[in-house]
Amino acid sequence: MASSASAMVLALLMSVFGCIATIAEARAFFIFGDSLVDSGNNNYLETTARADSPPYGIDYPTGRPTGRFSNGLNIPDLIGKQIGLSESPLPYLSPEFDGKKLLVGANFASAGVGILNDTGVQFVNILRMDRQLELFQEYKQRLSGSVGSKQAHRLVSQALVLITVGGNDFVNNYYLVPFSARSRQYSLPDYVQFLISEYRILLMKLYKLGARRVLVTGTGPLGCVPAELAMRGSNGGCSQELQRAASLYNPQLVEMINGINAEIGRDVFISANTQRMHNDFVSDPQAFGFTTSETACCGQGPYNGLGLCTQLSNLCPNRDLYAFWDPFHPSEKANRLIVEQIMSGSNQYMHPMNLSTIMAFDSRI
């Protein structure tokens, strides 16, 4: 009887550690940032920055809203598939996030946040970047309690990390209202420098928490999203002021990342030129199978760019023909194009290397 019990315990242990080994091979995945990568944390917060009502999720496998600001899958979902995960990391605040789910990774992103803590104040209760990093530290403690500190350290250090933040610091802060507090405090070039310096602090905190492979996305073409075409566009064109902000910010972000990597002595941080990725299909939507990159699939007003996407909004019948799902966020098809470039794009898109190269390189270590 005793030997039978011992055999059962041994089988259970082998099952647990076998699961750990399998997931470690696929590498865990951690996500930080804003609505472009939030998979539902805001569903559990008292905030207006939520995507938990139809028609969000209309093309998601369940056909139901999940908290993703998309008609279907978002960028973390698609990257997760590419790195071999059988399921997407759950939102950290999800009640289902426990047990073996910890081994897959976690999504800490929260719609509305920016690099700065005063970004998105109108959304009230969101997970600002400092809080996301605090929750990551809490996650590491939970993981250590589950699999031991050595295995937890290994899982985190071998994980892939994605951080997408910065756009809201312009659209939901500096340009939120005329004569905003930040626009009175800083000229645009000085504000960009301030953002970059604050972002550097966040990235170094992430490094000190154990992150060793971090994809850092820039902003898209901020002035060309349907919301900005509707509110600030001139003569049917993009908002030149927001385009100027993106053109100042993105090159300085790459420069800052290069500087950190040089200081560390290895390519921990990888910059993704999401402005260029977006510009490809924004400037020539037909080449990518879209009928429009100006009008959102879901919304109202000019370009369907005003207000929120709700059940009362205009809704296109074929989401694959639209580069933008709602006034601010790409459609699932556009997200797929972005992830294709993240995986295999040239140095014009991914610097110093794309994700396929990273995976091949890391598999040899």
Short mmCIF file of C-alpha atoms in Angstrom, two decimals:
data_model
loop_
_atom_site.label_atom_id
_atom_site.label_comp_id
_atom_site.label_asym_id
_atom_site.label_seq_id
_atom_site.Cartn_x
_atom_site.Cartn_y
_atom_site.Cartn_z
CA MET A 1 0.00 0.00 0.00
CA ALA A 2 2.83 2.37 0.96
CA SER A 3 4.69 1.64 -2.28
CA SER A 4 1.49 2.28 -4.25
CA ALA A 5 1.06 5.67 -2.54
CA SER A 6 4.71 6.53 -3.20
CA ALA A 7 4.27 5.66 -6.86
CA MET A 8 1.23 7.97 -7.08
CA VAL A 9 3.15 10.85 -5.48
CA LEU A 10 6.09 10.25 -7.84
CA ALA A 11 3.77 10.21 -10.86
CA LEU A 12 2.15 13.46 -9.72
CA LEU A 13 5.54 15.15 -9.26
CA MET A 14 6.68 13.96 -12.68
CA SER A 15 3.46 15.34 -14.19
CA VAL A 16 3.97 18.78 -12.58
CA PHE A 17 7.62 19.08 -13.52
CA GLY A 18 6.89 17.70 -16.97
CA CYS A 19 4.35 20.48 -17.40
CA ILE A 20 6.93 23.04 -16.23
CA ALA A 21 9.50 21.71 -18.69
CA THR A 22 7.06 21.77 -21.59
CA ILE A 23 5.99 25.34 -20.90
CA ALA A 24 9.57 26.44 -20.32
CA GLU A 25 10.41 25.14 -23.80
CA ALA A 26 7.64 27.36 -25.20
CA ARG A 27 8.94 30.13 -22.88
CA ALA A 28 6.65 32.16 -20.66
CA PHE A 29 5.26 35.47 -21.89
CA PHE A 30 4.68 38.65 -19.91
CA ILE A 31 2.83 41.70 -21.21
CA PHE A 32 2.84 45.27 -19.90
CA GLY A 33 1.27 48.43 -21.24
CA ASP A 34 -2.00 49.93 -22.47
CA SER A 35 -5.18 49.05 -24.38
CA LEU A 36 -3.29 47.82 -27.44
CA VAL A 37 -2.20 44.80 -25.37
CA ASP A 38 -4.71 44.66 -22.47
CA SER A 39 -6.47 41.28 -22.48
CA GLY A 40 -9.03 42.09 -19.82
CA ASN A 41 -7.49 43.45 -16.60
CA ASN A 42 -9.77 46.48 -16.75
CA ASN A 43 -12.80 44.17 -16.59
CA TYR A 44 -11.98 43.84 -12.89
CA LEU A 45 -11.53 47.58 -12.23
CA GLU A 46 -13.97 50.45 -11.72
CA THR A 47 -13.10 52.36 -14.89
CA THR A 48 -14.71 53.54 -18.11
CA ALA A 49 -11.70 52.21 -20.11
CA ARG A 50 -13.26 48.81 -20.76
CA ALA A 51 -13.99 46.57 -23.74
CA ASP A 52 -16.26 44.06 -22.04
CA SER A 53 -19.44 44.70 -24.04
CA PRO A 54 -20.46 43.73 -27.59
CA PRO A 55 -19.53 44.19 -30.35
CA TYR A 56 -15.99 43.82 -28.92
CA GLY A 57 -14.93 40.20 -29.37
CA ILE A 58 -17.31 39.59 -32.27
CA ASP A 59 -14.58 37.61 -34.10
CA TYR A 60 -12.92 36.15 -31.00
CA PRO A 61 -13.13 32.32 -30.92
CA THR A 62 -15.94 32.50 -28.34
CA GLY A 63 -17.72 35.33 -30.19
CA ARG A 64 -17.93 37.21 -26.88
CA PRO A 65 -16.18 40.31 -25.48
CA THR A 66 -13.14 39.54 -23.35
CA GLY A 67 -11.76 42.97 -22.47
CA ARG A 68 -9.51 43.02 -25.54
CA PHE A 69 -9.83 46.25 -27.52
CA SER A 70 -10.26 44.28 -30.73
CA ASN A 71 -12.85 42.52 -32.84
CA GLY A 72 -10.87 39.34 -32.22
CA LEU A 73 -7.31 38.46 -31.22
CA ASN A 74 -4.86 41.12 -30.10
CA ILE A 75 -1.10 41.37 -30.52
CA PRO A 76 -0.21 39.32 -27.36
CA ASP A 77 -2.52 36.51 -28.52
CA LEU A 78 -0.82 36.36 -31.90
CA ILE A 79 2.73 36.56 -30.53
CA GLY A 80 1.86 33.87 -27.99
CA LYS A 81 0.88 31.50 -30.81
CA GLN A 82 4.14 32.24 -32.63
CA ILE A 83 6.29 31.36 -29.62
CA GLY A 84 4.48 28.07 -29.09
CA LEU A 85 2.04 28.83 -26.27
CA SER A 86 -1.10 26.72 -26.32
CA GLU A 87 -3.03 29.52 -24.59
CA SER A 88 -2.61 33.25 -24.09
CA PRO A 89 -1.38 34.48 -20.71
CA LEU A 90 -4.36 35.46 -18.58
CA PRO A 91 -4.95 38.96 -17.25
CA TYR A 92 -3.21 39.07 -13.87
CA LEU A 93 -6.43 40.24 -12.17
CA SER A 94 -8.47 37.32 -13.53
CA PRO A 95 -9.86 35.04 -10.79
CA GLU A 96 -8.81 32.10 -13.01
CA PHE A 97 -5.15 33.12 -12.85
CA ASP A 98 -3.75 30.46 -10.55
CA GLY A 99 -2.04 27.08 -10.48
CA LYS A 100 -0.54 25.96 -13.79
CA LYS A 101 -1.71 29.20 -15.45
CA LEU A 102 1.18 30.97 -13.69
CA LEU A 103 3.65 28.95 -15.77
CA VAL A 104 2.36 30.41 -19.06
CA GLY A 105 3.13 34.01 -18.03
CA ALA A 106 0.81 36.89 -17.24
CA ASN A 107 -0.72 39.99 -18.79
CA PHE A 108 -0.45 43.09 -16.59
CA ALA A 109 -1.55 45.63 -19.23
CA SER A 110 -4.33 48.09 -18.51
CA ALA A 111 -6.18 50.28 -21.00
CA GLY A 112 -5.67 54.01 -20.60
CA VAL A 113 -2.24 54.02 -18.98
CA GLY A 114 0.85 55.85 -20.12
CA ILE A 115 4.47 56.20 -19.16
CA LEU A 116 3.47 59.01 -16.80
CA ASN A 117 1.20 58.51 -13.81
CA ASP A 118 -0.91 61.56 -14.73
CA THR A 119 -1.79 60.07 -18.14
CA GLY A 120 -5.34 58.76 -18.37
CA VAL A 121 -6.51 60.40 -15.13
CA GLN A 122 -10.02 60.58 -16.61
CA PHE A 123 -10.15 56.76 -16.47
CA VAL A 124 -9.58 56.88 -12.69
CA ASN A 125 -8.90 53.29 -11.55
CA ILE A 126 -6.41 51.72 -13.97
CA LEU A 127 -3.14 49.83 -13.43
CA ARG A 128 -0.52 52.50 -13.95
CA MET A 129 2.92 51.35 -15.01
CA ASP A 130 4.45 51.43 -11.51
CA ARG A 131 1.53 49.31 -10.30
CA GLN A 132 1.99 46.84 -13.18
CA LEU A 133 5.60 46.36 -12.11
CA GLU A 134 4.53 45.92 -8.47
CA LEU A 135 2.13 43.18 -9.59
CA PHE A 136 4.94 41.54 -11.55
CA GLN A 137 6.98 41.41 -8.34
CA GLU A 138 3.95 39.90 -6.58
CA TYR A 139 3.60 37.37 -9.40
CA LYS A 140 7.24 36.30 -8.99
CA GLN A 141 6.62 35.66 -5.28
CA ARG A 142 3.54 33.57 -6.10
CA LEU A 143 5.49 31.64 -8.71
CA SER A 144 8.36 30.97 -6.28
CA GLY A 145 5.85 29.63 -3.77
CA SER A 146 4.50 27.30 -6.43
CA VAL A 147 7.64 25.94 -8.15
CA GLY A 148 10.54 27.14 -5.97
CA SER A 149 12.74 30.21 -6.31
CA LYS A 150 15.31 28.59 -8.63
CA GLN A 151 12.72 27.42 -11.17
CA ALA A 152 10.85 30.74 -10.89
CA HIS A 153 14.03 32.71 -11.61
CA ARG A 154 14.74 30.50 -14.63
CA LEU A 155 11.22 30.88 -16.02
CA VAL A 156 11.31 34.70 -15.74
CA SER A 157 14.83 35.12 -17.12
CA GLN A 158 14.01 32.92 -20.14
CA ALA A 159 10.63 34.54 -20.77
CA LEU A 160 9.64 36.90 -23.54
CA VAL A 161 8.34 40.29 -22.41
CA LEU A 162 6.28 42.75 -24.45
CA ILE A 163 5.77 46.37 -23.38
CA THR A 164 3.52 48.72 -25.35
CA VAL A 165 3.01 52.15 -23.83
CA GLY A 166 3.48 55.80 -24.79
CA GLY A 167 0.65 56.68 -27.19
CA ASN A 168 -1.69 57.70 -24.37
CA ASP A 169 0.92 60.15 -23.07
CA PHE A 170 0.11 62.18 -26.17
CA VAL A 171 -3.58 61.55 -26.95
CA ASN A 172 -4.76 61.23 -23.32
CA ASN A 173 -2.42 63.75 -21.73
CA TYR A 174 -0.46 66.34 -23.72
CA TYR A 175 -3.16 66.75 -26.41
CA LEU A 176 -6.17 65.67 -24.34
CA VAL A 177 -7.50 69.23 -24.03
CA PRO A 178 -6.27 72.55 -25.39
CA PHE A 179 -3.68 74.11 -23.09
CA SER A 180 -3.31 70.93 -21.02
CA ALA A 181 -1.12 71.09 -17.91
CA ARG A 182 1.72 69.17 -19.61
CA SER A 183 1.55 71.31 -22.78
CA ARG A 184 1.86 74.45 -20.63
CA GLN A 185 4.76 72.88 -18.74
CA TYR A 186 6.72 71.57 -21.77
CA SER A 187 7.23 72.35 -25.43
CA LEU A 188 6.64 69.21 -27.52
CA PRO A 189 10.38 68.42 -28.00
CA ASP A 190 11.02 68.86 -24.26
CA TYR A 191 7.99 66.72 -23.40
CA VAL A 192 9.26 63.93 -25.66
CA GLN A 193 12.66 64.05 -23.93
CA PHE A 194 10.90 63.90 -20.54
CA LEU A 195 8.85 60.86 -21.63
CA ILE A 196 11.94 59.06 -22.90
CA SER A 197 13.80 59.68 -19.63
CA GLU A 198 10.83 58.39 -17.60
CA TYR A 199 10.45 55.37 -19.89
CA ARG A 200 14.13 54.55 -19.41
CA ILE A 201 13.52 54.34 -15.66
CA LEU A 202 10.62 51.91 -16.22
CA LEU A 203 12.66 49.69 -18.53
CA MET A 204 15.54 49.54 -16.06
CA LYS A 205 13.10 48.53 -13.31
CA LEU A 206 11.85 45.76 -15.58
CA TYR A 207 15.43 44.61 -16.13
CA LYS A 208 16.12 44.61 -12.38
CA LEU A 209 13.00 42.46 -11.92
CA GLY A 210 14.59 39.80 -14.11
CA ALA A 211 13.38 40.53 -17.66
CA ARG A 212 16.06 39.57 -20.21
CA ARG A 213 14.21 39.59 -23.56
CA VAL A 214 11.95 42.61 -23.93
CA LEU A 215 10.12 43.75 -27.07
CA VAL A 216 9.51 47.51 -26.85
CA THR A 217 7.03 48.92 -29.35
CA GLY A 218 7.01 52.53 -30.45
CA THR A 219 3.83 54.48 -31.13
CA GLY A 220 1.86 54.03 -34.32
CA PRO A 221 1.03 56.97 -36.61
CA LEU A 222 -0.85 58.80 -33.86
CA GLY A 223 -2.36 61.45 -36.10
CA CYS A 224 -3.84 58.98 -38.61
CA VAL A 225 -6.17 56.89 -36.43
CA PRO A 226 -9.88 57.46 -37.12
CA ALA A 227 -10.38 59.31 -33.82
CA GLU A 228 -7.74 61.90 -34.69
CA LEU A 229 -8.93 62.20 -38.31
CA ALA A 230 -12.39 63.01 -36.89
CA MET A 231 -11.22 65.42 -34.19
CA ARG A 232 -8.01 67.01 -35.46
CA GLY A 233 -7.52 66.01 -39.10
CA SER A 234 -7.25 68.79 -41.69
CA ASN A 235 -8.74 68.50 -45.20
CA GLY A 236 -9.19 64.77 -44.82
CA GLY A 237 -5.55 64.29 -43.80
CA CYS A 238 -3.83 63.16 -40.62
CA SER A 239 -3.29 65.45 -37.65
CA GLN A 240 0.09 66.98 -38.40
CA GLU A 241 0.76 67.85 -34.77
CA LEU A 242 0.29 64.28 -33.56
CA GLN A 243 2.30 62.96 -36.50
CA ARG A 244 5.08 65.34 -35.46
CA ALA A 245 4.89 63.98 -31.91
CA ALA A 246 5.30 60.38 -33.18
CA SER A 247 8.17 61.35 -35.48
CA LEU A 248 10.01 62.99 -32.56
CA TYR A 249 9.29 60.23 -30.05
CA ASN A 250 10.01 57.02 -31.97
CA PRO A 251 13.62 57.71 -33.06
CA GLN A 252 14.52 58.86 -29.54
CA LEU A 253 12.99 55.68 -28.12
CA VAL A 254 15.24 53.55 -30.37
CA GLU A 255 18.26 55.65 -29.38
CA MET A 256 17.45 55.22 -25.69
CA ILE A 257 17.05 51.44 -26.10
CA ASN A 258 20.39 51.20 -27.92
CA GLY A 259 21.98 53.11 -25.04
CA ILE A 260 20.57 50.76 -22.39
CA ASN A 261 21.73 47.69 -24.34
CA ALA A 262 25.22 49.17 -24.66
CA GLU A 263 25.27 49.87 -20.92
CA ILE A 264 24.11 46.34 -20.06
CA GLY A 265 26.43 44.76 -22.62
CA ARG A 266 23.80 42.64 -24.39
CA ASP A 267 20.65 43.06 -26.48
CA VAL A 268 18.03 42.76 -23.75
CA PHE A 269 15.67 45.33 -25.30
CA ILE A 270 14.43 44.97 -28.88
CA SER A 271 12.73 47.96 -30.54
CA ALA A 272 9.72 47.36 -32.80
CA ASN A 273 9.07 50.16 -35.29
CA THR A 274 5.29 49.98 -35.07
CA GLN A 275 4.96 53.40 -36.69
CA ARG A 276 6.47 52.01 -39.89
CA MET A 277 4.43 48.80 -39.59
CA HIS A 278 1.21 50.83 -39.37
CA ASN A 279 2.30 53.30 -42.04
CA ASP A 280 2.60 50.48 -44.58
CA PHE A 281 -1.12 49.70 -44.51
CA VAL A 282 -2.28 53.22 -43.59
CA SER A 283 -0.61 54.70 -46.68
CA ASP A 284 -1.61 51.87 -49.06
CA PRO A 285 -4.49 49.89 -47.53
CA GLN A 286 -5.48 48.17 -50.78
CA ALA A 287 -2.05 46.51 -51.03
CA PHE A 288 -2.89 44.65 -47.81
CA GLY A 289 -6.48 43.76 -48.69
CA PHE A 290 -8.16 46.62 -46.82
CA THR A 291 -10.76 48.88 -48.41
CA THR A 292 -9.98 51.67 -45.94
CA SER A 293 -7.44 52.71 -43.32
CA GLU A 294 -9.31 55.91 -42.45
CA THR A 295 -12.76 54.77 -41.34
CA ALA A 296 -13.12 52.51 -38.31
CA CYS A 297 -15.28 49.41 -38.57
CA CYS A 298 -17.13 50.29 -35.35
CA GLY A 299 -18.02 53.82 -34.30
CA GLN A 300 -20.01 56.89 -35.29
CA GLY A 301 -19.49 60.33 -36.76
CA PRO A 302 -16.83 61.23 -39.33
CA TYR A 303 -14.62 58.20 -40.06
CA ASN A 304 -16.61 56.36 -37.33
CA GLY A 305 -14.04 58.13 -35.16
CA LEU A 306 -16.15 59.75 -32.45
CA GLY A 307 -17.11 58.25 -29.11
CA LEU A 308 -17.00 54.60 -28.11
CA CYS A 309 -17.69 51.41 -30.03
CA THR A 310 -21.03 50.16 -28.65
CA GLN A 311 -24.02 48.11 -29.74
CA LEU A 312 -25.56 51.37 -31.02
CA SER A 313 -22.55 52.17 -33.23
CA ASN A 314 -22.18 51.67 -36.96
CA LEU A 315 -20.67 48.22 -37.46
CA CYS A 316 -19.07 46.96 -40.67
CA PRO A 317 -20.09 43.46 -41.84
CA ASN A 318 -16.53 42.39 -42.82
CA ARG A 319 -13.85 43.36 -40.31
CA ASP A 320 -11.04 42.08 -42.56
CA LEU A 321 -11.62 45.01 -44.92
CA TYR A 322 -10.85 47.60 -42.22
CA ALA A 323 -7.41 48.47 -40.87
CA PHE A 324 -9.02 49.93 -37.73
CA TRP A 325 -11.57 48.14 -35.62
CA ASP A 326 -12.60 51.14 -33.49
CA PRO A 327 -11.52 54.82 -33.37
CA PHE A 328 -8.10 53.96 -31.87
CA HIS A 329 -7.34 50.25 -32.23
CA PRO A 330 -6.29 48.08 -35.19
CA SER A 331 -8.47 45.22 -36.39
CA GLU A 332 -7.36 41.63 -35.82
CA LYS A 333 -6.21 41.47 -39.45
CA ALA A 334 -4.04 44.57 -38.94
CA ASN A 335 -2.68 43.04 -35.74
CA ARG A 336 -1.68 39.96 -37.74
CA LEU A 337 0.27 42.14 -40.19
CA ILE A 338 2.05 43.85 -37.30
CA VAL A 339 3.00 40.53 -35.71
CA GLU A 340 4.28 39.22 -39.07
CA GLN A 341 6.78 42.11 -39.07
CA ILE A 342 7.66 41.54 -35.41
CA MET A 343 8.42 37.92 -36.27
CA SER A 344 10.33 38.34 -39.53
CA GLY A 345 10.72 42.04 -40.35
CA SER A 346 14.01 43.55 -41.51
CA ASN A 347 16.11 45.96 -39.45
CA GLN A 348 13.88 48.77 -40.69
CA TYR A 349 11.12 47.24 -38.57
CA MET A 350 12.94 45.37 -35.79
CA HIS A 351 16.21 46.46 -34.23
CA PRO A 352 18.66 44.88 -33.64
CA MET A 353 16.80 41.70 -34.71
CA ASN A 354 13.33 40.25 -35.23
CA LEU A 355 11.60 37.78 -32.95
CA SER A 356 12.31 34.73 -35.16
CA THR A 357 16.03 35.52 -34.95
CA ILE A 358 15.77 35.95 -31.18
CA MET A 359 14.06 32.57 -30.81
CA ALA A 360 16.66 30.83 -32.97
CA PHE A 361 19.49 32.51 -31.06
CA ASP A 362 18.04 31.75 -27.62
CA SER A 363 17.37 28.10 -28.51
CA ARG A 364 21.15 27.59 -28.86
CA ILE A 365 21.99 28.98 -25.43
#
